[in-house]
Short mmCIF file of C-alpha atoms in Angstrom, two decimals:
data_model
loop_
_atom_site.label_atom_id
_atom_site.label_comp_id
_atom_site.label_asym_id
_atom_site.label_seq_id
_atom_site.Cartn_x
_atom_site.Cartn_y
_atom_site.Cartn_z
CA MET F 13 1.96 36.26 -10.07
CA LEU F 14 1.38 32.21 -10.63
CA ARG F 15 2.54 30.28 -7.55
CA SER F 16 0.06 27.64 -7.12
CA SER F 17 1.15 23.38 -7.60
CA VAL F 18 -1.15 23.16 -9.83
CA VAL F 19 0.41 26.36 -11.93
CA ARG F 20 3.90 25.00 -11.54
CA ASN F 21 2.68 21.56 -12.72
CA ALA F 22 1.36 23.15 -16.02
CA PHE F 23 4.23 25.04 -16.30
CA LEU F 24 6.38 21.11 -15.95
CA ALA F 25 3.44 19.54 -18.28
CA ALA F 26 4.74 22.13 -21.00
CA ALA F 27 8.04 21.72 -20.49
CA ALA F 28 7.94 18.39 -20.51
CA ALA F 29 5.67 18.24 -23.76
CA ALA F 30 7.58 20.79 -25.67
CA ALA F 31 10.90 19.21 -25.47
CA TRP F 32 10.00 16.09 -27.17
CA ALA F 33 7.36 17.63 -29.85
CA ALA F 34 9.09 19.42 -33.08
CA PRO F 35 9.06 22.84 -34.25
CA LEU F 36 6.03 23.78 -36.14
CA HIS F 37 7.50 26.49 -38.01
CA GLY F 38 10.64 27.42 -40.14
CA GLN F 39 12.83 29.70 -38.02
CA LEU F 40 16.24 30.52 -37.37
CA VAL F 41 18.59 30.18 -34.55
CA ARG F 42 21.34 31.71 -33.04
CA SER F 43 23.78 31.07 -30.33
CA ALA F 44 26.61 31.35 -28.86
CA SER F 45 28.90 30.82 -25.76
CA GLY F 46 32.41 31.54 -23.87
CA THR F 47 34.27 32.80 -21.26
CA THR F 48 34.20 36.28 -21.83
CA ALA F 49 31.47 39.14 -23.15
CA ALA F 50 33.40 39.12 -26.26
CA SER F 51 32.90 35.66 -27.23
CA ILE F 52 28.46 36.22 -27.56
CA GLN F 53 28.70 39.50 -28.82
CA PRO F 54 28.78 39.02 -32.48
CA THR F 55 26.22 36.32 -32.49
CA LEU F 56 23.45 38.80 -29.97
CA ASP F 57 24.17 41.46 -32.76
CA LEU F 58 23.18 39.38 -35.69
CA PHE F 59 20.15 38.50 -33.59
CA ARG F 60 20.08 42.39 -33.18
CA LEU F 61 19.72 42.88 -36.67
CA ASP F 62 17.23 39.77 -37.44
CA LEU F 63 14.69 41.71 -35.34
CA GLY F 64 15.12 45.43 -36.77
CA ALA F 65 16.09 48.63 -35.35
CA LEU F 66 16.17 49.47 -31.14
CA ASN F 67 12.82 51.12 -30.66
CA PRO F 68 12.55 53.73 -27.20
CA ASN F 69 11.02 52.76 -24.15
CA VAL F 70 7.19 54.23 -24.41
CA ALA F 71 4.00 52.75 -24.60
CA GLY F 72 2.65 51.50 -27.76
CA SER F 73 3.91 49.72 -30.59
CA PHE F 74 6.13 50.54 -33.35
CA GLY F 75 4.86 47.52 -35.81
CA SER F 76 8.77 46.72 -36.25
CA GLY F 77 12.32 46.48 -34.58
CA ARG F 78 12.95 45.41 -31.83
CA ARG F 79 13.16 45.87 -27.37
CA GLU F 80 15.73 45.20 -24.95
CA ILE F 81 16.17 44.36 -21.08
CA ASN F 82 19.29 45.26 -19.12
CA TRP F 83 18.07 45.69 -15.99
CA ASP F 84 20.13 47.98 -14.97
CA GLY F 85 17.92 50.49 -14.65
CA VAL F 86 15.00 48.93 -12.74
CA PRO F 87 14.88 50.89 -9.19
CA ASP F 88 16.62 48.94 -6.14
CA GLN F 89 13.32 49.12 -4.04
CA PHE F 90 12.49 46.76 -6.99
CA ALA F 91 16.26 44.86 -6.64
CA ALA F 92 17.09 42.52 -4.67
CA PRO F 93 16.51 41.75 -1.70
CA ASN F 94 13.22 42.92 -3.15
CA LEU F 95 11.08 41.19 -5.83
CA LEU F 96 10.46 42.74 -9.32
CA PRO F 97 6.74 43.50 -9.66
CA PRO F 98 5.88 41.02 -12.80
CA ASN F 99 4.49 43.99 -14.72
CA PHE F 100 7.55 46.57 -14.39
CA PHE F 101 8.20 46.19 -17.67
CA ASN F 102 5.22 46.11 -19.32
CA VAL F 103 3.41 49.59 -16.90
CA ASN F 104 6.98 50.90 -15.20
CA SER F 105 8.79 50.93 -18.10
CA PRO F 106 6.79 50.03 -21.19
CA ARG F 107 8.56 47.62 -23.02
CA GLY F 108 5.41 45.15 -23.58
CA VAL F 109 6.07 42.41 -21.12
CA VAL F 110 4.18 40.47 -17.91
CA PHE F 111 6.57 37.86 -15.89
CA GLY F 112 4.79 34.60 -14.63
CA THR F 113 6.20 31.70 -12.55
CA PRO F 114 5.21 29.12 -10.25
CA GLY F 115 8.29 29.94 -7.77
CA THR F 116 7.38 32.95 -5.61
CA GLY F 117 8.45 35.74 -7.95
CA VAL F 118 11.05 37.06 -9.88
CA GLU F 119 14.24 38.77 -8.68
CA VAL F 120 16.82 41.70 -9.96
CA SER F 121 20.32 41.43 -8.42
CA ALA F 122 21.29 44.51 -7.04
CA ASN F 123 23.86 46.87 -7.94
CA ALA F 124 27.31 47.59 -5.89
CA VAL F 125 26.37 50.71 -4.07
CA ASN F 126 22.52 49.99 -2.81
CA PRO F 127 20.45 51.66 0.28
CA THR F 128 20.45 48.00 1.56
CA SER F 129 24.12 47.00 1.52
CA THR F 130 22.44 43.65 -0.40
CA PRO F 131 25.77 41.72 -1.85
CA VAL F 132 25.29 41.54 -5.62
CA GLU F 133 24.52 38.70 -8.55
CA PHE F 134 22.60 37.27 -5.81
CA GLY F 135 24.75 37.11 -3.15
CA ASN F 136 21.93 38.13 -0.78
CA ILE F 137 20.45 34.25 -2.00
CA ASP F 138 23.26 32.53 -1.87
CA PRO F 139 27.21 34.23 -0.84
CA THR F 140 28.44 31.49 -3.66
CA TYR F 141 26.67 32.65 -6.61
CA PRO F 142 28.76 36.11 -7.36
CA GLY F 143 31.86 33.26 -7.93
CA ILE F 144 29.80 31.45 -10.48
CA PHE F 145 27.66 33.98 -12.35
CA ALA F 146 28.66 37.16 -14.17
CA ALA F 147 26.84 39.95 -15.74
CA PHE F 148 26.67 40.77 -19.44
CA SER F 149 25.80 44.35 -19.60
CA PRO F 150 26.99 44.92 -15.88
CA GLN F 151 25.75 44.77 -13.49
CA ARG F 152 22.37 43.09 -12.26
CA LEU F 153 20.96 40.47 -13.59
CA PHE F 154 17.61 38.24 -13.32
CA THR F 155 16.40 35.02 -12.06
CA GLY F 156 13.73 33.60 -11.02
CA ILE F 157 12.56 32.87 -7.26
CA GLY F 158 11.51 29.53 -5.94
CA SER F 159 11.46 28.22 -9.35
CA ASN F 160 13.64 27.54 -12.04
CA LEU F 161 10.69 28.11 -14.91
CA VAL F 162 10.08 31.92 -15.65
CA ALA F 163 7.27 32.40 -18.74
CA VAL F 164 7.18 35.85 -20.73
CA ASN F 165 3.84 37.24 -21.85
CA PHE F 166 3.72 39.70 -24.75
CA PHE F 167 1.37 43.00 -24.66
CA VAL F 168 1.28 45.77 -26.34
CA PRO F 169 3.83 48.44 -24.61
CA GLY F 170 1.71 50.04 -22.04
CA SER F 171 -1.66 48.07 -21.92
CA THR F 172 -3.51 44.86 -21.26
CA GLY F 173 -3.67 44.25 -25.29
CA LEU F 174 -2.51 40.72 -26.37
CA ALA F 175 1.35 40.28 -28.27
CA THR F 176 3.16 38.47 -29.80
CA THR F 177 6.33 39.19 -31.22
CA ARG F 178 9.08 37.07 -33.95
CA GLY F 179 11.69 36.85 -31.95
CA PHE F 180 13.16 36.14 -28.54
CA GLY F 181 16.83 35.89 -27.27
CA VAL F 182 18.76 35.89 -23.76
CA VAL F 183 22.11 35.60 -22.45
CA PHE F 184 22.76 33.26 -19.92
CA SER F 185 25.76 33.44 -17.28
CA ASP F 186 27.29 30.02 -16.55
CA VAL F 187 25.29 27.40 -18.62
CA ASP F 188 27.47 24.42 -17.20
CA LEU F 189 25.20 21.46 -18.90
CA ALA F 190 24.12 21.30 -22.71
CA SER F 191 20.10 21.10 -22.67
CA ALA F 192 19.78 21.43 -19.52
CA THR F 193 18.85 25.78 -20.32
CA SER F 194 16.14 26.70 -22.95
CA LEU F 195 13.74 28.53 -24.29
CA ILE F 196 10.04 27.35 -24.85
CA PHE F 197 7.67 28.58 -27.82
CA PHE F 198 4.35 29.29 -27.80
CA ASP F 199 1.36 31.29 -30.16
CA ALA F 200 -1.12 33.13 -28.76
CA LEU F 201 -3.43 30.46 -28.43
CA ASP F 202 -0.66 28.37 -26.65
CA ASN F 203 0.13 26.31 -29.11
CA PHE F 204 3.56 24.90 -29.35
CA LEU F 205 6.20 26.50 -31.44
CA GLY F 206 9.68 24.86 -30.99
CA SER F 207 12.23 24.41 -28.00
CA PHE F 208 15.83 25.22 -28.26
CA SER F 209 18.84 24.58 -26.10
CA ALA F 210 21.07 27.29 -25.26
CA PRO F 211 24.53 25.83 -25.79
CA ALA F 212 27.22 25.40 -22.44
CA ALA F 213 30.74 26.69 -21.66
CA VAL F 214 33.53 25.19 -19.24
CA GLY F 215 34.34 27.33 -15.97
CA ASP F 216 32.33 29.64 -13.86
CA GLN F 217 31.24 33.17 -14.97
CA THR F 218 31.13 32.07 -18.55
CA PHE F 219 28.11 33.57 -21.08
CA SER F 220 25.44 32.04 -23.26
CA PHE F 221 23.44 33.43 -25.81
CA LEU F 222 20.52 31.73 -27.30
CA GLY F 223 17.97 34.10 -29.87
CA VAL F 224 15.22 32.43 -32.54
CA SER F 225 13.68 34.14 -34.56
CA PHE F 226 10.79 33.33 -36.99
CA ALA F 227 9.62 34.84 -40.59
CA THR F 228 6.26 36.21 -38.70
CA ALA F 229 5.14 37.38 -35.08
CA VAL F 230 3.62 33.94 -34.31
CA ILE F 231 5.08 34.35 -30.71
CA GLY F 232 2.77 34.98 -28.07
CA ARG F 233 4.66 33.01 -24.72
CA VAL F 234 8.01 31.94 -23.76
CA LEU F 235 9.24 29.46 -20.92
CA ILE F 236 12.52 30.22 -20.01
CA VAL F 237 14.39 26.92 -18.20
CA SER F 238 17.28 28.32 -16.47
CA GLY F 239 19.16 25.33 -15.55
CA ASN F 240 17.85 22.55 -13.77
CA THR F 241 17.07 23.88 -10.62
CA ALA F 242 16.65 27.11 -8.79
CA LEU F 243 18.81 29.23 -6.99
CA ALA F 244 17.91 28.61 -3.06
CA ALA F 245 20.41 29.17 0.06
CA GLY F 246 22.41 26.42 0.28
CA VAL F 247 22.02 25.08 -2.95
CA HIS F 248 25.38 24.78 -4.86
CA GLU F 249 26.90 23.63 -8.23
CA VAL F 250 27.61 20.13 -8.14
CA PRO F 251 28.31 17.43 -10.51
CA GLY F 252 24.63 17.54 -12.60
CA LEU F 253 23.61 20.28 -10.89
CA ASP F 254 23.61 23.36 -13.34
CA LEU F 255 22.54 27.34 -11.42
CA VAL F 256 21.94 29.31 -14.30
CA ALA F 257 20.89 33.05 -13.85
CA MET F 258 19.92 35.98 -17.01
CA ASP F 259 21.30 38.82 -18.54
CA ASP F 260 19.85 40.78 -20.99
CA PHE F 261 16.50 39.90 -23.13
CA VAL F 262 16.08 41.17 -26.83
CA TYR F 263 13.06 40.30 -28.68
CA GLY F 264 10.79 41.99 -31.89
CA GLU F 265 8.54 44.86 -31.47
CA PRO F 266 5.30 43.29 -29.56
CA LEU F 267 2.38 43.77 -32.24
CA ALA F 268 -1.57 44.07 -31.35
CA VAL F 269 -2.71 40.39 -31.37
CA VAL F 270 -5.93 40.70 -34.38
CA PRO F 271 -8.79 38.06 -33.68
CA GLU F 272 -9.41 35.54 -36.65
CA PRO F 273 -12.67 35.58 -38.22
CA ALA F 274 -13.94 32.86 -36.90
CA SER F 275 -13.19 33.78 -33.19
CA LEU F 276 -13.96 37.36 -34.39
CA LEU F 277 -17.87 35.53 -35.05
CA LEU F 278 -17.78 33.82 -32.06
CA LEU F 279 -17.46 37.12 -30.16
CA GLY F 280 -20.25 38.16 -32.03
CA THR F 281 -22.85 35.36 -31.29
CA GLY F 282 -21.26 36.07 -27.53
CA LEU F 283 -22.63 39.34 -27.48
CA ALA F 284 -25.51 38.80 -29.02
CA ALA F 285 -26.60 35.70 -27.07
CA LEU F 286 -25.86 38.29 -24.13
CA GLY F 287 -27.55 41.21 -25.15
CA GLY F 288 -30.75 38.79 -25.45
CA LEU F 289 -29.86 38.00 -21.89
CA ALA F 290 -29.81 41.61 -20.71
CA ARG F 291 -32.99 42.01 -22.32
CA ARG F 292 -34.75 39.15 -20.52
CA ARG F 293 -33.28 40.05 -17.25
CA ARG F 294 -35.22 43.63 -18.12
CA ARG F 295 -38.73 42.95 -18.98
CA PRO F 296 -41.02 43.35 -16.56
CA ARG F 297 -43.18 40.39 -14.72
CA ARG F 298 -46.54 40.61 -15.08
CA GLU F 299 -48.33 40.57 -12.22
CA GLY F 300 -51.68 37.90 -11.74
#
């Protein structure tokens, strides 16, 4: 998990730079908001069609289609009040994503019935939160802890091999301010691809969806900005402050990153140099 102030500054710098840059690739944006889950369902379904058929949660890449995360299958021991292991959805339930944050971790909210009697919808963080958040696909939600920034990194499901995807979307709960919640996209070399804002809705327990797809699998990482402050004890919504939680993630099937010819040449040169160094080290010394 990423925790240092240096990492936090890097996240913030990336978000600030992206906000002022223009998208470098063509893309299709799907977005909607409303007071009920039905308000965003048609737009979410269109985004699913953009990406293709839903694949099972197994290791390896299917080459096309999509994966989804709705948090509801997370075991109680990895849900509130406990943190979710950042690689849970690449190791325990292989879907090819690993999370990072400059905060203390990421958390999935508790079910209504759980062994620790933890309140639902992040009521364990602050008792007012169940009144402002609602689950799109009952009953768990997702958030960063100690930060409103969460990075989604893609891997070939069940492996350490880097991957890219052609689209990524999130269902948000209680987006109150326009431009406060966004998805920022980067390629496999961390080049900026575009920044897109989730639409707001008036009131509490509302829903917003934002999904962006590209013609090819160019996305290597997505930075999610959820509102303008992190969930925390005693932090309540007041004018100018927007607290946002997340629900369903929908994204294109992760595909293995294939090194470009120049990268392969550099890799070969580096391996050859290492081989020569190893041979020199093994050469016996002559006695004088």
